[in-house]
mmCIF file of C-alpha atoms in Angstrom:
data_model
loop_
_atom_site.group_PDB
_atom_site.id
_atom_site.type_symbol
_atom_site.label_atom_id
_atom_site.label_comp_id
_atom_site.label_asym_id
_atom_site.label_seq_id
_atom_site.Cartn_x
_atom_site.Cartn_y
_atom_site.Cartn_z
ATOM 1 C CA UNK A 1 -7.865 -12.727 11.017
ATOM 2 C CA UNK A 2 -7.935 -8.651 9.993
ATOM 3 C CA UNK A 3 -9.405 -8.414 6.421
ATOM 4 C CA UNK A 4 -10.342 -5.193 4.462
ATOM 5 C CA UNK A 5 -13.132 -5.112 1.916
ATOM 6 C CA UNK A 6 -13.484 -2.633 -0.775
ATOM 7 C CA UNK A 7 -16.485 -4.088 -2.345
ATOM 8 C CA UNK A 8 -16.368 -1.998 -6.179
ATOM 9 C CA UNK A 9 -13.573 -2.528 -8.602
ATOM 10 C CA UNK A 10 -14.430 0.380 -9.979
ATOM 11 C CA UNK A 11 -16.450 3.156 -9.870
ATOM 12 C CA UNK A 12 -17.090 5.820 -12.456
ATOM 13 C CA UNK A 13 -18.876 9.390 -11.960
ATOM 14 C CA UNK A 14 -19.341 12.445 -13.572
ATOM 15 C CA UNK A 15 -17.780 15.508 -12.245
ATOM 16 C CA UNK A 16 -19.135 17.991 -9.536
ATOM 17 C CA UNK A 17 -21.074 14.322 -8.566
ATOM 18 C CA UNK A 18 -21.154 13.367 -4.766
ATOM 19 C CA UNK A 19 -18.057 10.593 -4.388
ATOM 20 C CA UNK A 20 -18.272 7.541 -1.971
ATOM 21 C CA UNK A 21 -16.237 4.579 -2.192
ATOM 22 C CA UNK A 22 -16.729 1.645 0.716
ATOM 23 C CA UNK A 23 -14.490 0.304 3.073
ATOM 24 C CA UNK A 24 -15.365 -2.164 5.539
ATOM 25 C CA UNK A 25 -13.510 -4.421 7.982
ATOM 26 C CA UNK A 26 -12.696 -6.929 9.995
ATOM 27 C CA UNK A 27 -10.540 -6.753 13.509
ATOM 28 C CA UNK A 28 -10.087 -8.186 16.593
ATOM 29 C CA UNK A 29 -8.210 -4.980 18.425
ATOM 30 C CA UNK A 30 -9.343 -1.327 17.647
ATOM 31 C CA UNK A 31 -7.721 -0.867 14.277
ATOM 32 C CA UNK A 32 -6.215 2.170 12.423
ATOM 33 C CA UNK A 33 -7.593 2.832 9.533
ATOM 34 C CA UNK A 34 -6.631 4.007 6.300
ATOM 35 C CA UNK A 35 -6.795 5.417 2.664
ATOM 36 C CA UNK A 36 -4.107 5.288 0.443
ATOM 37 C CA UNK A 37 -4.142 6.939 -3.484
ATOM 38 C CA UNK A 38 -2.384 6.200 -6.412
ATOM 39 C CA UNK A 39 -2.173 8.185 -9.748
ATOM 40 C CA UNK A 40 -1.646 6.551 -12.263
ATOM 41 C CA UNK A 41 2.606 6.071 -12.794
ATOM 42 C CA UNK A 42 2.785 7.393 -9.559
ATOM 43 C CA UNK A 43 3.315 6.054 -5.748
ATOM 44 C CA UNK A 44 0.517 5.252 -3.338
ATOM 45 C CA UNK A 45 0.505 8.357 -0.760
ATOM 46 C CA UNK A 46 -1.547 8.416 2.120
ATOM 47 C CA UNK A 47 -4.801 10.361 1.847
ATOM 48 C CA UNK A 48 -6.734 10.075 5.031
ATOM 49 C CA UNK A 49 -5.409 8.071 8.583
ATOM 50 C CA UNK A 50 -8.516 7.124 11.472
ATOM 51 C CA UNK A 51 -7.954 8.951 14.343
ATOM 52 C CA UNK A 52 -8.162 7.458 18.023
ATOM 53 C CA UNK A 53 -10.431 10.332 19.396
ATOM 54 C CA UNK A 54 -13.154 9.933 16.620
ATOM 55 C CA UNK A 55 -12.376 13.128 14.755
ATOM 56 C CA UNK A 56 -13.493 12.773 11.240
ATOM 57 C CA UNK A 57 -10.138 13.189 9.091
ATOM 58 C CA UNK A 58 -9.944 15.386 6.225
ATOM 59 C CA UNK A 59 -8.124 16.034 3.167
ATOM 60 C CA UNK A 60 -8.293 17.650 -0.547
ATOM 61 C CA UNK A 61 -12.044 17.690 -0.157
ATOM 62 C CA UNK A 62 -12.234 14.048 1.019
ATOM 63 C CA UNK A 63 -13.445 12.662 4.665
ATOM 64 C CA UNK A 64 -14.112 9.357 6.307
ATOM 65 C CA UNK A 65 -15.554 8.693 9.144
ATOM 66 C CA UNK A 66 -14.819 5.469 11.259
ATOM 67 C CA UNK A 67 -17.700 3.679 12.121
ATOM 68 C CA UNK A 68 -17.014 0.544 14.643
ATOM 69 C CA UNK A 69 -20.694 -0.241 15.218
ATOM 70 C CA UNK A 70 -20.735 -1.189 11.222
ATOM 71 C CA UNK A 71 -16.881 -1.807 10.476
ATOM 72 C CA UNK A 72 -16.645 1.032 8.108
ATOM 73 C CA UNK A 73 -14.798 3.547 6.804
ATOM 74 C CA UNK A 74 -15.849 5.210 3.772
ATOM 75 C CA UNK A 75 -14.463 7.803 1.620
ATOM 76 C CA UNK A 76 -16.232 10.463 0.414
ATOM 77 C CA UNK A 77 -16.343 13.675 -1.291
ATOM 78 C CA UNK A 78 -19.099 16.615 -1.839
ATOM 79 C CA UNK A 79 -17.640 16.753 -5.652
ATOM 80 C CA UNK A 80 -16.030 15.103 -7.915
ATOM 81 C CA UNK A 81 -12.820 16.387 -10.012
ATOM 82 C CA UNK A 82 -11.301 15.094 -13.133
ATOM 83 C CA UNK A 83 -8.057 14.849 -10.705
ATOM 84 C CA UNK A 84 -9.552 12.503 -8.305
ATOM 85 C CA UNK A 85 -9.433 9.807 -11.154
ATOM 86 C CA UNK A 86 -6.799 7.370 -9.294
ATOM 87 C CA UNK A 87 -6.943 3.947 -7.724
ATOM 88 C CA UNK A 88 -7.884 3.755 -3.730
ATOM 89 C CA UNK A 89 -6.642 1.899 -1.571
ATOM 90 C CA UNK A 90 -8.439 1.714 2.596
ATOM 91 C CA UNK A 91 -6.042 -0.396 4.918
ATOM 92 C CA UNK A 92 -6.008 -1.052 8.689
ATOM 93 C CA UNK A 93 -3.423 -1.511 11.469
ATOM 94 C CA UNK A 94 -3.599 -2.893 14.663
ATOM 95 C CA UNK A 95 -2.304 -4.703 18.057
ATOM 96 C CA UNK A 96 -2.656 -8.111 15.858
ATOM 97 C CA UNK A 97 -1.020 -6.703 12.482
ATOM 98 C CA UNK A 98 2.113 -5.117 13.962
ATOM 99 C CA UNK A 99 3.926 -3.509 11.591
ATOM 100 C CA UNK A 100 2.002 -4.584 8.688
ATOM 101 C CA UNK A 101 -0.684 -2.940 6.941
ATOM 102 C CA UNK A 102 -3.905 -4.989 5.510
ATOM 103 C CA UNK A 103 -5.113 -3.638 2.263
ATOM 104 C CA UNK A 104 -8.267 -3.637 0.656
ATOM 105 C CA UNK A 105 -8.252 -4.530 -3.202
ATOM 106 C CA UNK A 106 -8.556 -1.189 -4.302
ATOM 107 C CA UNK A 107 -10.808 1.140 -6.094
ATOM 108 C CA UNK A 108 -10.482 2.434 -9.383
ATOM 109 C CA UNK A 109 -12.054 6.274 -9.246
ATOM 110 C CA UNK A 110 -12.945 7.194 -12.803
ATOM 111 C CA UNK A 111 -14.775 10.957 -13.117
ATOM 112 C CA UNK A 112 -15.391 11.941 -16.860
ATOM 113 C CA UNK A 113 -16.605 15.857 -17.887
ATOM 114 C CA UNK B 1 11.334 14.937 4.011
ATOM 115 C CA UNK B 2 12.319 12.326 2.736
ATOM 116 C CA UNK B 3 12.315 9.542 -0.415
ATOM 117 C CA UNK B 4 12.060 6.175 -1.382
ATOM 118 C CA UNK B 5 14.284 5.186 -4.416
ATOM 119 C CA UNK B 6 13.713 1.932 -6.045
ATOM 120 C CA UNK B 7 15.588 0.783 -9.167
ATOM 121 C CA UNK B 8 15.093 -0.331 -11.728
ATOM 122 C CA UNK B 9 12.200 1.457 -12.989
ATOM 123 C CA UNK B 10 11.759 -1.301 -15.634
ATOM 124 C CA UNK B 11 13.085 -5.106 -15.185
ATOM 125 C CA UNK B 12 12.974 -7.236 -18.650
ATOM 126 C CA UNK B 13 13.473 -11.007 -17.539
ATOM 127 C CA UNK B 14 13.972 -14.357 -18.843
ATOM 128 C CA UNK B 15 11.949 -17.764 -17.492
ATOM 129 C CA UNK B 16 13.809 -18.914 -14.530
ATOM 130 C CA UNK B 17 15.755 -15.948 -14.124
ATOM 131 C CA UNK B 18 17.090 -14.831 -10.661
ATOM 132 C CA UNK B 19 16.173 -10.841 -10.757
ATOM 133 C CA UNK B 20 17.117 -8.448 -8.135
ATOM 134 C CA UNK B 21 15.054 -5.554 -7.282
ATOM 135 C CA UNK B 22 16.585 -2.386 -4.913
ATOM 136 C CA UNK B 23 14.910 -0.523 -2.642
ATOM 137 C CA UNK B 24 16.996 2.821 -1.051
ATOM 138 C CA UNK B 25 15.170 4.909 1.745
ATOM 139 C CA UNK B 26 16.632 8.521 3.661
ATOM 140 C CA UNK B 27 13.568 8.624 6.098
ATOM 141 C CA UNK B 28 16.043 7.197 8.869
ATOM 142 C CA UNK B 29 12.741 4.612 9.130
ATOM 143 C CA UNK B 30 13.500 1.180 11.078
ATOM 144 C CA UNK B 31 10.791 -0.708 9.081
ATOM 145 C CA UNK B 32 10.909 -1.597 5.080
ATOM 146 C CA UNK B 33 8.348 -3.523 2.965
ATOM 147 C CA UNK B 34 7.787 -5.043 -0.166
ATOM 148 C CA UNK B 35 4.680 -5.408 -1.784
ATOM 149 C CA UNK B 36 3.702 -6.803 -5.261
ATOM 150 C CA UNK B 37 0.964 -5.082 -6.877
ATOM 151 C CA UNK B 38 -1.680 -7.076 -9.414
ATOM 152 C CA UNK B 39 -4.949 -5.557 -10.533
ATOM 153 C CA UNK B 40 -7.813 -6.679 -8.964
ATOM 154 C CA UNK B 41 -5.696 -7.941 -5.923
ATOM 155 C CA UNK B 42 -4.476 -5.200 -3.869
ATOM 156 C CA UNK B 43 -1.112 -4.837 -2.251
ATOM 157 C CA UNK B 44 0.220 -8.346 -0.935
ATOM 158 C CA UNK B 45 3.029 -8.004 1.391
ATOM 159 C CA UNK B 46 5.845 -10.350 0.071
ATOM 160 C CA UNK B 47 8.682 -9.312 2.863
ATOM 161 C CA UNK B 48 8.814 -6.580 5.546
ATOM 162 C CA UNK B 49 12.028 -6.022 7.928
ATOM 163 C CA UNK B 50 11.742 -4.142 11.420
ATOM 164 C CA UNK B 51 15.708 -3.322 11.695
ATOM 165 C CA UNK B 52 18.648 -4.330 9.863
ATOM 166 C CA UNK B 53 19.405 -7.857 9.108
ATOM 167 C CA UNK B 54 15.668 -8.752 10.163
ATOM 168 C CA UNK B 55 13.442 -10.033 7.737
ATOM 169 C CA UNK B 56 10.145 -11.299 8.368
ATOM 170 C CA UNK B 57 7.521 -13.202 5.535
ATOM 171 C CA UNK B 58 4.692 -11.959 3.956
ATOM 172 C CA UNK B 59 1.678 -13.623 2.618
ATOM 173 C CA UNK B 60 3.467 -13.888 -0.672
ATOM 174 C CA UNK B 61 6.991 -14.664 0.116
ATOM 175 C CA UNK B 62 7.148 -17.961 -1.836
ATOM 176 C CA UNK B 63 9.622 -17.514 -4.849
ATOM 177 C CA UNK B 64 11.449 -14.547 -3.172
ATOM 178 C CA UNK B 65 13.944 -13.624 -1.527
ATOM 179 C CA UNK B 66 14.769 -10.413 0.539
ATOM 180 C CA UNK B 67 18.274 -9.198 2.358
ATOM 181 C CA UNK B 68 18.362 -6.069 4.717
ATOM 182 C CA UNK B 69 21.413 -5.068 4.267
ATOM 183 C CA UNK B 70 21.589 -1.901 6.089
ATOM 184 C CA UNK B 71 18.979 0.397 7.652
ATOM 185 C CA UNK B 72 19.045 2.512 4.682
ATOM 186 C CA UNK B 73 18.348 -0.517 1.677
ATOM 187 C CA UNK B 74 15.656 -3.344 1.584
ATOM 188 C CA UNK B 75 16.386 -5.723 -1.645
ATOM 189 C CA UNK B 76 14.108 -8.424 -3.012
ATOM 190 C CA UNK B 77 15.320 -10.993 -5.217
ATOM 191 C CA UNK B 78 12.364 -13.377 -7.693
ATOM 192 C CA UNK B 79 14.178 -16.878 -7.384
ATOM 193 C CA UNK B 80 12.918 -17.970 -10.412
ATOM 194 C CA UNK B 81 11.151 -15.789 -12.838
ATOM 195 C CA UNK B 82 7.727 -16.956 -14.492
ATOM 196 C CA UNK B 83 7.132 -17.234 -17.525
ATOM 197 C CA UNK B 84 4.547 -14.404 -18.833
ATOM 198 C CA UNK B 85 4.490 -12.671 -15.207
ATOM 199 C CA UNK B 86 3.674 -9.116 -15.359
ATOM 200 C CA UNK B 87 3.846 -6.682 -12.093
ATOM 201 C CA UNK B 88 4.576 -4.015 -10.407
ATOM 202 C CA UNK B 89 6.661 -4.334 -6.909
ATOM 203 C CA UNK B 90 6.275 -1.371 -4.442
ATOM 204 C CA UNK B 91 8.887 -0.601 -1.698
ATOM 205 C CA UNK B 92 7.553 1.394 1.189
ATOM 206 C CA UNK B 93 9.427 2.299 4.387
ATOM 207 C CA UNK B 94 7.682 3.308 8.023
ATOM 208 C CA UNK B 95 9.026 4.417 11.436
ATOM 209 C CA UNK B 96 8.840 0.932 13.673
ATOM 210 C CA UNK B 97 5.745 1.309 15.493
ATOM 211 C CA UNK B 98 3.104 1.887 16.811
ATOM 212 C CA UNK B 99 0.639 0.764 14.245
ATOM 213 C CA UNK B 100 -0.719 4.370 13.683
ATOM 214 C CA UNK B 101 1.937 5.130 11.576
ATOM 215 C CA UNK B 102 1.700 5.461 7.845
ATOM 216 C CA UNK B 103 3.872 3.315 5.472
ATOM 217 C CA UNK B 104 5.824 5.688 3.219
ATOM 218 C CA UNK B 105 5.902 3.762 -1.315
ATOM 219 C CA UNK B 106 8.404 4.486 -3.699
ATOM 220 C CA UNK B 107 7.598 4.387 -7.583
ATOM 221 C CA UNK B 108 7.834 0.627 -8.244
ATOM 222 C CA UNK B 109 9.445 -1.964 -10.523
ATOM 223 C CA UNK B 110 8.019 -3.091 -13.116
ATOM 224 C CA UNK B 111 8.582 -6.750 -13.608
ATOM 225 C CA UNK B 112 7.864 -8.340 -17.682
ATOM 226 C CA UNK B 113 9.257 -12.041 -17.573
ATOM 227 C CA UNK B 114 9.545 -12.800 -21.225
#
């Protein structure tokens, strides 16, 4: 079945440090993929979404770029900001999941001064 | 735009209490979730519903209960509260398909079973 693997609990940098946090993935149709944030006492809200033409999705700094040869989709960011510090979430959608998304465990992004 | 209003913000149970958590949405979306969210485990879909009066299982759906009542309100009910069960439970609402489309989260419950 469709399975999402974030592979670090958590991850802590210092800031203006290069961010990447790991996503990989299993499907059997071409999948959507996902990354979700969540401040802390606040909702998750969608960050970045796979598009189907291969365009590399951007957003407050941060990119991903799907990768079917490998199953990835990794976050990343040039630079790291004392705001990034939330919990990340990748997910994927597709033919098989319907309506439902499949989420990773999460990521806990901590950047310190 | 639109929001996702869940209440309560805090629930304070008993062992082997029914509790009733509410979910209200204005995005006009056909499709509502709940998820319960643990640390170190993700999101685990408990109940979704694709139109009113549908309700389809999650993963997680033993020891809950869901009712759609209208298009508008999703509402999850923990049959019998655990002892010592901490959690937060996270509505989210999206338009029916297709599977591109994001899933919208309110704030959560969170759920302390004394």
């Amino acid at each position: 079945g469709d399975s999402v693997t974030q592979t670090e609990g958590l991850v802590t940098l210092t800031e203006g440090l290069p961010v990447m946090l790991n996503c990989t993935y299993q499907s059997t149709y071409s999948p959507f993929l996902f990354w979700y944030v969540q401040h802390l006492n606040e909702a998750p809200k969608l960050l970045l979404k796979s598009f189907t033409d291969n365009k590399r999705p951007e957003h407050q700094g941060f990119h991903a770029t799907l990768h079917k040869s490998s199953s990835s989709f990794h976050l990343q960011k040039s630079s790291a900001q004392l705001s990034d510090s939330a919990l990340y979430y990748c997910a994927l959608s597709d033919r098989c999941s319907g309506n439902k998304l499949i989420f990773g465990i999460g990521t806990l992004l901590s950047v310190k001064p | 735009g639109g929001i996702i209003t869940q209440t309560p913000k805090f629930l304070i149970g008993q062992e082997g209490q029914k509790l009733t958590l509410k979910c209200q949405q204005n995005f006009n979306h056909d499709t509502m979730y709940w998820y319960r969210q643990d640390s170190g485990k993700g999101l685990r879909l408990i109940y979704y519903s694709i139109t009113e009066n549908d309700l389809q299982k999650g993963d997680l759906s033993e020891g809950y209960d869901a009712s759609r009542e209208k298009k508008s309100s999703f509402s999850l009910t923990v049959t019998s509260a655990q002892k010592n069960e901490m959690a937060v439970f996270l509505c989210a609402s999206s338009p029916r398909t297709p599977s591109s489309y994001e899933q919208y989260f309110g704030p959560g419950t969170r759920l302390t079973v004394l």
